[in-house]
C-alpha atoms as one frame of an Amber mdcrd trajectory, in Angstrom:
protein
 107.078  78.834  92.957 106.938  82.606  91.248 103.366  82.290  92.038 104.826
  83.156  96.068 106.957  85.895  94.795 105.831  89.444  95.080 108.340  92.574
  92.238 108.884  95.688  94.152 109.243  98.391  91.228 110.759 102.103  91.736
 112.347 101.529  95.588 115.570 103.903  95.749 118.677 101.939  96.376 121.249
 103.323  98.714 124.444 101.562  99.726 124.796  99.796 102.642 120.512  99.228
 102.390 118.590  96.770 104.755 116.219  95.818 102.121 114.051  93.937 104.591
 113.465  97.795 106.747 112.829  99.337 103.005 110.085  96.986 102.382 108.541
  97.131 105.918 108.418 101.103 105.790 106.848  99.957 102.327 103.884  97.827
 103.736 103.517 100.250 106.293 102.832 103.197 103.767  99.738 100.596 102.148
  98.673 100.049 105.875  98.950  96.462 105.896 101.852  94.024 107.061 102.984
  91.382 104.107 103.030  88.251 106.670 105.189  85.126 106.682 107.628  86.556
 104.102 110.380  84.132 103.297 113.397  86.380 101.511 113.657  89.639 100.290
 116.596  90.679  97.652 117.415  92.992  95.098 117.297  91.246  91.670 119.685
  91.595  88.493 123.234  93.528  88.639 123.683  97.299  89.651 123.876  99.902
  87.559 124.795 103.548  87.732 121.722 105.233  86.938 119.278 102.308  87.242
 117.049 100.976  89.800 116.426  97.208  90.881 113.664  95.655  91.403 113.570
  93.941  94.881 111.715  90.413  95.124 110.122  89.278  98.080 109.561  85.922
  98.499 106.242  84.976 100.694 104.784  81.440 102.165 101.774  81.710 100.317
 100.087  82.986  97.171  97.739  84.235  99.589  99.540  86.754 101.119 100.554
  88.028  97.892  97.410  89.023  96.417  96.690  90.711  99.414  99.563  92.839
  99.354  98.429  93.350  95.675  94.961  94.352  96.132  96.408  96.785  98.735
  99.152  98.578  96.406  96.923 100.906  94.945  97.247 102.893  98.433 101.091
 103.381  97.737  99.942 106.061  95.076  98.570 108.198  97.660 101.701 107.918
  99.952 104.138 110.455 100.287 107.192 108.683 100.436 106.485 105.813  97.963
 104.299 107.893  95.655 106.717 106.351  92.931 106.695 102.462  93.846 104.377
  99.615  92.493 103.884  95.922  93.312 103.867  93.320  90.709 103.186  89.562
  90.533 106.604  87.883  89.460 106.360  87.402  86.164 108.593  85.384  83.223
 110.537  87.539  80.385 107.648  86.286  78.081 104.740  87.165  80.423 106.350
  90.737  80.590 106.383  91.003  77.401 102.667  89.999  77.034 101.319  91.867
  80.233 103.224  95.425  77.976 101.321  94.551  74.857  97.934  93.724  76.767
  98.521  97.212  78.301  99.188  99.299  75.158  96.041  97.549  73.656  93.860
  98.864  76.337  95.630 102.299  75.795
């Protein structure tokens, strides 16, 4: 099941947000449009100071390696210079995924 689940890193939260219009104007900055999502939500409890991931749930794993292969392009947007895609991963895969990174550092 996280397999169809796609981490949104570094989107600003404001109150009163439609998520689901912050992560179209998202896919729209990568030039693609994530199909057949199922949910999209804002994950863990707010904090002053502190950003939350959102997590959009999609059909398929299909559709979200697509929408990972395109997230590179967010880099060159304006707007979302500052957000990143992720696969949804466990605490422990996290944890792994960090230390693979520092290693390759």
């Amino acid at each position: 099941r996280r397999s169809c689940n796609l981490m949104i890193y570094g989107l600003p939260e404001h109150d009163g947000e439609n998520i689901g219009t912050a992560v179209y104007e998202v896919s729209q900055s990568m030039g693609v449009v994530i199909p057949k999502t199922v949910d999209c939500y804002r994950v863990g409890k707010k904090q002053e100071g502190k950003v939350r991931p959102v997590r959009l749930e999609c059909q398929n794993r299909g559709d979200v390696e697509f929408a990972l292969i395109h997230s590179k392009r967010l880099k060159k947007s304006v707007k979302h210079c500052q957000v990143y895609l992720a696969p949804d991963r466990t605490k422990e895969q996290r944890q792994e995924h960090s230390l693979l990174v520092k290693k390759m550092k």
